[in-house]
Amino acid sequence: MKRIGIVGAGRMAFARGKAFLDTGEAEIIAVASRNIEHARKLAQKLGAPHAFDDYRRIASLKPDALLVEVPHGVQGEIVKWGIEIAPGILVGAALAVNSKEAEEIERKAEEEGCLIEAGYGSRYSALWEKARSLITSKSLGKPVMVQSLALYPASPSSWYYREKESGGMPLTHMTYCFINPVRWILGPVVEVSALANRILHDEEEFVKEEMCSATLRFKNGALYSAVAGYISPPNFPSLNVKFICTKGGLEILPSTQILKVYRDTGVEELDFSSQTPPLLRQAKTFLEALDGKAVCLNPPSDAKLDVAVSEAIVKAAREHTVVKL
Ligand SMILES: NC(=O)c1ccc[n+]([C@@H]2O[C@H](COP(=O)([O-])OP(=O)(O)OC[C@H]3O[C@@H](n4cnc5c(N)ncnc54)[C@H](OP(=O)(O)O)[C@@H]3O)[C@@H](O)[C@H]2O)c1
């Protein structure tokens, strides 16, 4: 049984804490959050005996691993501390708030022998695995173009909207939806252009790229047009991904876990909604990787590329330029 300490007591701390418990191979030994009441509440829900308002107090319990689920702007300090006190850390989503911090975390983790996994879940989903195998096997021909839409109605009162805490919308939202899994399928990104606007909430401290349209070119020649933002009209189909290949195509509907495969023989609809949830698979893989029995899919050496692409998107949008990677 692995003993996990959690930093953060929000939505994802609960979801991933529960995923750890659902593996049957972990227990939550403590929850730490700024607000002690939030920490206590989550500790109670997850059966953790300790709740702290200072995450450093988890160190005395000598956890086998940490789960860090806080805003990106504050997670770096916690992750760097965690590397010194725990053999492994599962980080909410983005590895770091910028490339400099991502490199620092990668180097420090290597030096201390700490396993770090960025929390992108799509690579652990049966649907994305199937999409990847269809594209990489070339059974649909060569990939030419990907198009995605990802709208999330972030609350203006949450950290998601604050540039400093979130690291910006492209880092917080676009990497997850869907740069990380598309990179997994198409490989290295070599060029990025982007335009962005800010129309609904334009307070100074809010994210500069509230809505963004980015175009990525991959080394294999394929292009990717990603539209994402914090404005999502009610009842609007806000999440989808399409792959256009020379002999066929794919349509991914993440909300329903449906994959549509388009070929000359017709359209096949595959339903992945009853498959093991990605967060559970990721938690299980992470626990096994702590004992060297599995390999995680979002190590710092790869997850830092999501940070680099999101930085390139921001640079391209703000400077009206094409950024080479
Ligand atoms: N994999 C996915 O599907 C997915 C989806 C959404 C988000 N994420 C990622 O999950 C992570 C957590 O997001 P969430 O949605 O769970 O956030 P959340 O519900 O807002 O919870 C954030 C937690 O961080 C703490 N916090 C907030 N601001 C802080 C600050 N300035 N300093 C220190 N602590 C602070 C809060 O503590 P108090 O309550 O004590 O103030 C709260 O416990 C992020 O990395 C996010 O990008 C992943």
Short mmCIF file of N, CA and C in Angstrom, two decimals, residues 191-306:
data_model
loop_
_atom_site.label_atom_id
_atom_site.label_comp_id
_atom_site.label_asym_id
_atom_site.label_seq_id
_atom_site.Cartn_x
_atom_site.Cartn_y
_atom_site.Cartn_z
N GLU A 191 6.65 24.55 -35.50
CA GLU A 191 6.29 25.95 -35.76
C GLU A 191 4.93 26.26 -35.15
N VAL A 192 4.77 27.49 -34.66
CA VAL A 192 3.49 27.87 -34.03
C VAL A 192 3.11 29.29 -34.44
N SER A 193 1.87 29.49 -34.83
CA SER A 193 1.35 30.85 -34.99
C SER A 193 0.03 30.92 -34.21
N ALA A 194 -0.39 32.12 -33.88
CA ALA A 194 -1.61 32.23 -33.07
C ALA A 194 -2.17 33.65 -33.06
N LEU A 195 -3.48 33.72 -32.87
CA LEU A 195 -4.14 35.00 -32.60
C LEU A 195 -5.05 34.77 -31.39
N ALA A 196 -5.24 35.82 -30.62
CA ALA A 196 -6.07 35.66 -29.43
C ALA A 196 -6.84 36.96 -29.18
N ASN A 197 -7.95 36.82 -28.42
CA ASN A 197 -8.64 38.03 -28.00
C ASN A 197 -9.14 37.89 -26.57
N ARG A 198 -9.72 38.98 -26.07
CA ARG A 198 -10.22 39.01 -24.70
C ARG A 198 -11.45 39.91 -24.73
N ILE A 199 -12.62 39.33 -24.64
CA ILE A 199 -13.84 40.11 -24.89
C ILE A 199 -14.81 40.08 -23.70
N LEU A 200 -14.89 38.94 -23.01
CA LEU A 200 -15.88 38.84 -21.93
C LEU A 200 -15.38 39.49 -20.63
N HIS A 201 -14.14 39.17 -20.24
CA HIS A 201 -13.58 39.71 -18.99
C HIS A 201 -12.21 40.29 -19.31
N ASP A 202 -12.08 41.62 -19.19
CA ASP A 202 -10.80 42.21 -19.60
C ASP A 202 -10.09 42.94 -18.47
N GLU A 203 -10.34 42.53 -17.21
CA GLU A 203 -9.62 43.15 -16.11
C GLU A 203 -8.12 42.87 -16.25
N GLU A 204 -7.32 43.83 -15.78
CA GLU A 204 -5.87 43.78 -15.94
C GLU A 204 -5.25 42.42 -15.55
N GLU A 205 -5.67 41.89 -14.39
CA GLU A 205 -5.01 40.67 -13.89
C GLU A 205 -5.53 39.39 -14.55
N PHE A 206 -6.53 39.53 -15.41
CA PHE A 206 -7.11 38.33 -16.03
C PHE A 206 -6.28 37.84 -17.21
N VAL A 207 -6.53 36.60 -17.62
CA VAL A 207 -5.77 36.01 -18.72
C VAL A 207 -5.86 36.88 -19.96
N LYS A 208 -4.73 37.04 -20.63
CA LYS A 208 -4.69 37.91 -21.82
C LYS A 208 -5.31 37.19 -23.01
N GLU A 209 -5.08 35.87 -23.09
CA GLU A 209 -5.64 35.07 -24.20
C GLU A 209 -6.90 34.37 -23.67
N GLU A 210 -8.00 35.11 -23.67
CA GLU A 210 -9.25 34.52 -23.16
C GLU A 210 -9.79 33.51 -24.18
N MET A 211 -9.67 33.86 -25.45
CA MET A 211 -10.02 32.93 -26.55
C MET A 211 -8.84 32.94 -27.51
N CYS A 212 -8.46 31.78 -28.00
CA CYS A 212 -7.24 31.73 -28.81
C CYS A 212 -7.39 30.73 -29.96
N SER A 213 -6.86 31.12 -31.09
CA SER A 213 -6.81 30.22 -32.24
C SER A 213 -5.33 30.05 -32.59
N ALA A 214 -4.83 28.83 -32.41
CA ALA A 214 -3.40 28.57 -32.66
C ALA A 214 -3.25 27.57 -33.79
N THR A 215 -2.22 27.77 -34.60
CA THR A 215 -1.90 26.78 -35.64
C THR A 215 -0.51 26.24 -35.39
N LEU A 216 -0.43 24.91 -35.32
CA LEU A 216 0.85 24.25 -35.07
C LEU A 216 1.24 23.47 -36.33
N ARG A 217 2.53 23.50 -36.66
CA ARG A 217 3.01 22.62 -37.71
C ARG A 217 3.88 21.55 -37.06
N PHE A 218 3.64 20.28 -37.43
CA PHE A 218 4.42 19.16 -36.88
C PHE A 218 5.55 18.81 -37.84
N LYS A 219 6.56 18.13 -37.29
CA LYS A 219 7.73 17.75 -38.08
C LYS A 219 7.33 16.88 -39.27
N ASN A 220 6.26 16.07 -39.09
CA ASN A 220 5.81 15.20 -40.18
C ASN A 220 5.00 15.95 -41.25
N GLY A 221 4.87 17.27 -41.09
CA GLY A 221 4.17 18.08 -42.10
C GLY A 221 2.73 18.37 -41.77
N ALA A 222 2.15 17.61 -40.85
CA ALA A 222 0.73 17.83 -40.51
C ALA A 222 0.55 19.17 -39.79
N LEU A 223 -0.63 19.75 -39.98
CA LEU A 223 -0.97 21.00 -39.30
C LEU A 223 -2.03 20.72 -38.24
N TYR A 224 -2.12 21.61 -37.26
CA TYR A 224 -3.12 21.46 -36.20
C TYR A 224 -3.69 22.83 -35.87
N SER A 225 -4.98 22.98 -36.10
CA SER A 225 -5.65 24.23 -35.79
C SER A 225 -6.45 24.04 -34.50
N ALA A 226 -5.99 24.68 -33.43
CA ALA A 226 -6.61 24.51 -32.11
C ALA A 226 -7.31 25.79 -31.70
N VAL A 227 -8.60 25.67 -31.40
CA VAL A 227 -9.35 26.81 -30.87
C VAL A 227 -9.77 26.47 -29.45
N ALA A 228 -9.44 27.35 -28.52
CA ALA A 228 -9.81 27.09 -27.13
C ALA A 228 -10.00 28.40 -26.39
N GLY A 229 -10.78 28.35 -25.34
CA GLY A 229 -10.98 29.56 -24.56
C GLY A 229 -11.91 29.36 -23.39
N TYR A 230 -12.11 30.45 -22.69
CA TYR A 230 -12.92 30.42 -21.47
C TYR A 230 -14.34 30.91 -21.70
N ILE A 231 -14.75 31.02 -22.95
CA ILE A 231 -16.13 31.41 -23.24
C ILE A 231 -16.81 30.21 -23.89
N SER A 232 -17.88 29.76 -23.26
CA SER A 232 -18.56 28.57 -23.77
C SER A 232 -20.07 28.83 -23.74
N PRO A 233 -20.68 29.08 -24.91
CA PRO A 233 -22.12 29.38 -24.92
C PRO A 233 -22.93 28.21 -24.33
N PRO A 234 -24.06 28.51 -23.67
CA PRO A 234 -24.86 27.45 -23.07
C PRO A 234 -25.30 26.42 -24.11
N ASN A 235 -25.27 25.17 -23.72
CA ASN A 235 -25.72 24.06 -24.58
C ASN A 235 -24.94 23.94 -25.88
N PHE A 236 -23.78 24.54 -25.92
CA PHE A 236 -22.96 24.52 -27.14
C PHE A 236 -22.08 23.27 -27.15
N PRO A 237 -21.87 22.63 -28.33
CA PRO A 237 -20.95 21.47 -28.36
C PRO A 237 -19.51 21.97 -28.21
N SER A 238 -19.00 21.94 -26.98
CA SER A 238 -17.78 22.69 -26.67
C SER A 238 -16.48 21.91 -26.78
N LEU A 239 -16.55 20.61 -27.03
CA LEU A 239 -15.32 19.81 -27.09
C LEU A 239 -15.35 18.86 -28.27
N ASN A 240 -14.43 19.01 -29.20
CA ASN A 240 -14.28 17.99 -30.23
C ASN A 240 -12.93 18.10 -30.91
N VAL A 241 -12.51 16.98 -31.48
CA VAL A 241 -11.22 16.92 -32.18
C VAL A 241 -11.43 16.14 -33.47
N LYS A 242 -10.89 16.66 -34.57
CA LYS A 242 -11.01 15.94 -35.85
C LYS A 242 -9.63 15.75 -36.45
N PHE A 243 -9.37 14.55 -36.93
CA PHE A 243 -8.13 14.26 -37.66
C PHE A 243 -8.49 14.04 -39.12
N ILE A 244 -7.85 14.77 -40.00
CA ILE A 244 -8.07 14.59 -41.44
C ILE A 244 -6.82 13.91 -41.99
N CYS A 245 -7.00 12.74 -42.57
CA CYS A 245 -5.87 11.98 -43.13
C CYS A 245 -6.12 11.78 -44.63
N THR A 246 -5.11 11.30 -45.35
CA THR A 246 -5.26 11.21 -46.81
C THR A 246 -6.29 10.16 -47.24
N LYS A 247 -6.53 9.15 -46.39
CA LYS A 247 -7.51 8.12 -46.80
C LYS A 247 -8.67 7.97 -45.85
N GLY A 248 -8.77 8.82 -44.87
CA GLY A 248 -9.86 8.69 -43.91
C GLY A 248 -9.78 9.79 -42.87
N GLY A 249 -10.61 9.65 -41.86
CA GLY A 249 -10.61 10.68 -40.83
C GLY A 249 -11.13 10.16 -39.51
N LEU A 250 -10.93 10.96 -38.48
CA LEU A 250 -11.40 10.61 -37.14
C LEU A 250 -12.12 11.80 -36.55
N GLU A 251 -13.12 11.50 -35.74
CA GLU A 251 -13.76 12.55 -34.97
C GLU A 251 -13.84 12.06 -33.53
N ILE A 252 -13.30 12.84 -32.62
CA ILE A 252 -13.30 12.47 -31.20
C ILE A 252 -14.28 13.38 -30.48
N LEU A 253 -15.19 12.76 -29.72
CA LEU A 253 -16.14 13.54 -28.92
C LEU A 253 -15.87 13.19 -27.46
N PRO A 254 -14.97 13.92 -26.82
CA PRO A 254 -14.54 13.54 -25.47
C PRO A 254 -15.67 13.50 -24.43
N SER A 255 -16.68 14.35 -24.58
CA SER A 255 -17.73 14.39 -23.56
C SER A 255 -18.51 13.08 -23.50
N THR A 256 -18.69 12.44 -24.67
CA THR A 256 -19.44 11.18 -24.69
C THR A 256 -18.53 9.97 -24.87
N GLN A 257 -17.22 10.24 -25.02
CA GLN A 257 -16.25 9.17 -25.25
C GLN A 257 -16.59 8.35 -26.51
N ILE A 258 -16.97 9.08 -27.55
CA ILE A 258 -17.27 8.45 -28.84
C ILE A 258 -16.15 8.78 -29.82
N LEU A 259 -15.74 7.77 -30.57
CA LEU A 259 -14.76 7.97 -31.64
C LEU A 259 -15.42 7.55 -32.95
N LYS A 260 -15.47 8.47 -33.92
CA LYS A 260 -16.03 8.13 -35.23
C LYS A 260 -14.88 7.96 -36.20
N VAL A 261 -14.90 6.84 -36.92
CA VAL A 261 -13.83 6.56 -37.88
C VAL A 261 -14.44 6.62 -39.28
N TYR A 262 -13.89 7.51 -40.10
CA TYR A 262 -14.41 7.72 -41.47
C TYR A 262 -13.46 7.04 -42.46
N ARG A 263 -14.02 6.11 -43.25
CA ARG A 263 -13.23 5.43 -44.29
C ARG A 263 -14.07 5.37 -45.56
N ASP A 264 -13.47 4.87 -46.65
CA ASP A 264 -14.26 4.77 -47.89
C ASP A 264 -15.38 3.73 -47.75
N THR A 265 -15.24 2.84 -46.76
CA THR A 265 -16.27 1.81 -46.56
C THR A 265 -17.45 2.32 -45.72
N GLY A 266 -17.31 3.49 -45.13
CA GLY A 266 -18.39 4.03 -44.31
C GLY A 266 -17.88 4.64 -43.02
N VAL A 267 -18.82 4.87 -42.11
CA VAL A 267 -18.47 5.50 -40.83
C VAL A 267 -18.70 4.50 -39.69
N GLU A 268 -17.67 4.31 -38.89
CA GLU A 268 -17.78 3.39 -37.75
C GLU A 268 -17.81 4.24 -36.48
N GLU A 269 -18.75 3.94 -35.58
CA GLU A 269 -18.83 4.71 -34.33
C GLU A 269 -18.43 3.82 -33.17
N LEU A 270 -17.38 4.18 -32.48
CA LEU A 270 -16.89 3.37 -31.37
C LEU A 270 -17.17 4.08 -30.05
N ASP A 271 -17.74 3.35 -29.10
CA ASP A 271 -18.13 3.93 -27.81
C ASP A 271 -17.16 3.44 -26.72
N PHE A 272 -16.45 4.39 -26.11
CA PHE A 272 -15.48 4.03 -25.08
C PHE A 272 -15.96 4.40 -23.67
N SER A 273 -17.25 4.72 -23.55
CA SER A 273 -17.73 5.26 -22.27
C SER A 273 -17.68 4.26 -21.12
N SER A 274 -17.61 2.95 -21.45
CA SER A 274 -17.58 1.98 -20.34
C SER A 274 -16.15 1.52 -20.01
N GLN A 275 -15.16 2.13 -20.64
CA GLN A 275 -13.76 1.74 -20.38
C GLN A 275 -13.29 2.31 -19.03
N THR A 276 -12.20 1.75 -18.52
CA THR A 276 -11.65 2.23 -17.24
C THR A 276 -11.33 3.72 -17.34
N PRO A 277 -11.76 4.52 -16.35
CA PRO A 277 -11.50 5.97 -16.42
C PRO A 277 -10.00 6.27 -16.48
N PRO A 278 -9.60 7.23 -17.34
CA PRO A 278 -8.18 7.57 -17.49
C PRO A 278 -7.48 7.94 -16.17
N LEU A 279 -8.18 8.66 -15.28
CA LEU A 279 -7.53 9.06 -14.02
C LEU A 279 -7.16 7.84 -13.18
N LEU A 280 -8.01 6.81 -13.24
CA LEU A 280 -7.74 5.59 -12.49
C LEU A 280 -6.54 4.85 -13.09
N ARG A 281 -6.52 4.77 -14.43
CA ARG A 281 -5.38 4.10 -15.09
C ARG A 281 -4.08 4.85 -14.83
N GLN A 282 -4.18 6.19 -14.85
CA GLN A 282 -2.97 7.00 -14.62
C GLN A 282 -2.47 6.81 -13.18
N ALA A 283 -3.40 6.80 -12.23
CA ALA A 283 -3.01 6.60 -10.82
C ALA A 283 -2.34 5.24 -10.65
N LYS A 284 -2.92 4.21 -11.27
CA LYS A 284 -2.38 2.84 -11.16
C LYS A 284 -0.98 2.76 -11.77
N THR A 285 -0.84 3.35 -12.96
CA THR A 285 0.46 3.34 -13.64
C THR A 285 1.50 4.07 -12.80
N PHE A 286 1.11 5.22 -12.24
CA PHE A 286 2.03 6.01 -11.41
C PHE A 286 2.48 5.19 -10.20
N LEU A 287 1.55 4.50 -9.53
CA LEU A 287 1.92 3.70 -8.35
C LEU A 287 2.87 2.57 -8.74
N GLU A 288 2.59 1.93 -9.88
CA GLU A 288 3.48 0.84 -10.34
C GLU A 288 4.85 1.38 -10.74
N ALA A 289 4.84 2.58 -11.33
CA ALA A 289 6.12 3.18 -11.77
C ALA A 289 7.00 3.52 -10.57
N LEU A 290 6.38 3.79 -9.42
CA LEU A 290 7.17 4.07 -8.20
C LEU A 290 8.05 2.87 -7.86
N ASP A 291 7.56 1.66 -8.20
CA ASP A 291 8.34 0.43 -7.94
C ASP A 291 9.06 -0.03 -9.20
N GLY A 292 9.10 0.82 -10.22
CA GLY A 292 9.79 0.46 -11.46
C GLY A 292 9.07 -0.60 -12.26
N LYS A 293 7.76 -0.80 -12.00
CA LYS A 293 7.02 -1.86 -12.70
C LYS A 293 6.18 -1.33 -13.86
N ALA A 294 6.23 -0.03 -14.11
CA ALA A 294 5.50 0.56 -15.25
C ALA A 294 6.20 1.85 -15.63
N VAL A 295 5.83 2.35 -16.80
CA VAL A 295 6.43 3.61 -17.26
C VAL A 295 5.32 4.63 -17.45
N CYS A 296 5.47 5.79 -16.85
CA CYS A 296 4.45 6.84 -16.98
C CYS A 296 4.55 7.49 -18.36
N LEU A 297 3.44 8.06 -18.81
CA LEU A 297 3.37 8.59 -20.18
C LEU A 297 3.62 10.09 -20.29
N ASN A 298 3.71 10.78 -19.14
CA ASN A 298 3.96 12.23 -19.18
C ASN A 298 5.16 12.62 -18.30
N PRO A 299 6.35 12.07 -18.59
CA PRO A 299 7.52 12.43 -17.79
C PRO A 299 7.94 13.86 -18.09
N PRO A 300 8.74 14.47 -17.21
CA PRO A 300 9.16 15.86 -17.43
C PRO A 300 9.80 16.09 -18.80
N SER A 301 10.57 15.12 -19.30
CA SER A 301 11.25 15.30 -20.59
C SER A 301 10.24 15.53 -21.72
N ASP A 302 9.05 15.00 -21.58
CA ASP A 302 8.01 15.22 -22.59
C ASP A 302 7.04 16.33 -22.18
N ALA A 303 6.62 16.32 -20.91
CA ALA A 303 5.62 17.30 -20.46
C ALA A 303 6.14 18.73 -20.57
N LYS A 304 7.47 18.90 -20.54
CA LYS A 304 8.00 20.27 -20.67
C LYS A 304 7.72 20.82 -22.08
N LEU A 305 7.47 19.93 -23.04
CA LEU A 305 7.18 20.39 -24.40
C LEU A 305 5.79 21.04 -24.48
N ASP A 306 4.86 20.58 -23.65
CA ASP A 306 3.55 21.24 -23.61
C ASP A 306 3.70 22.67 -23.11
#
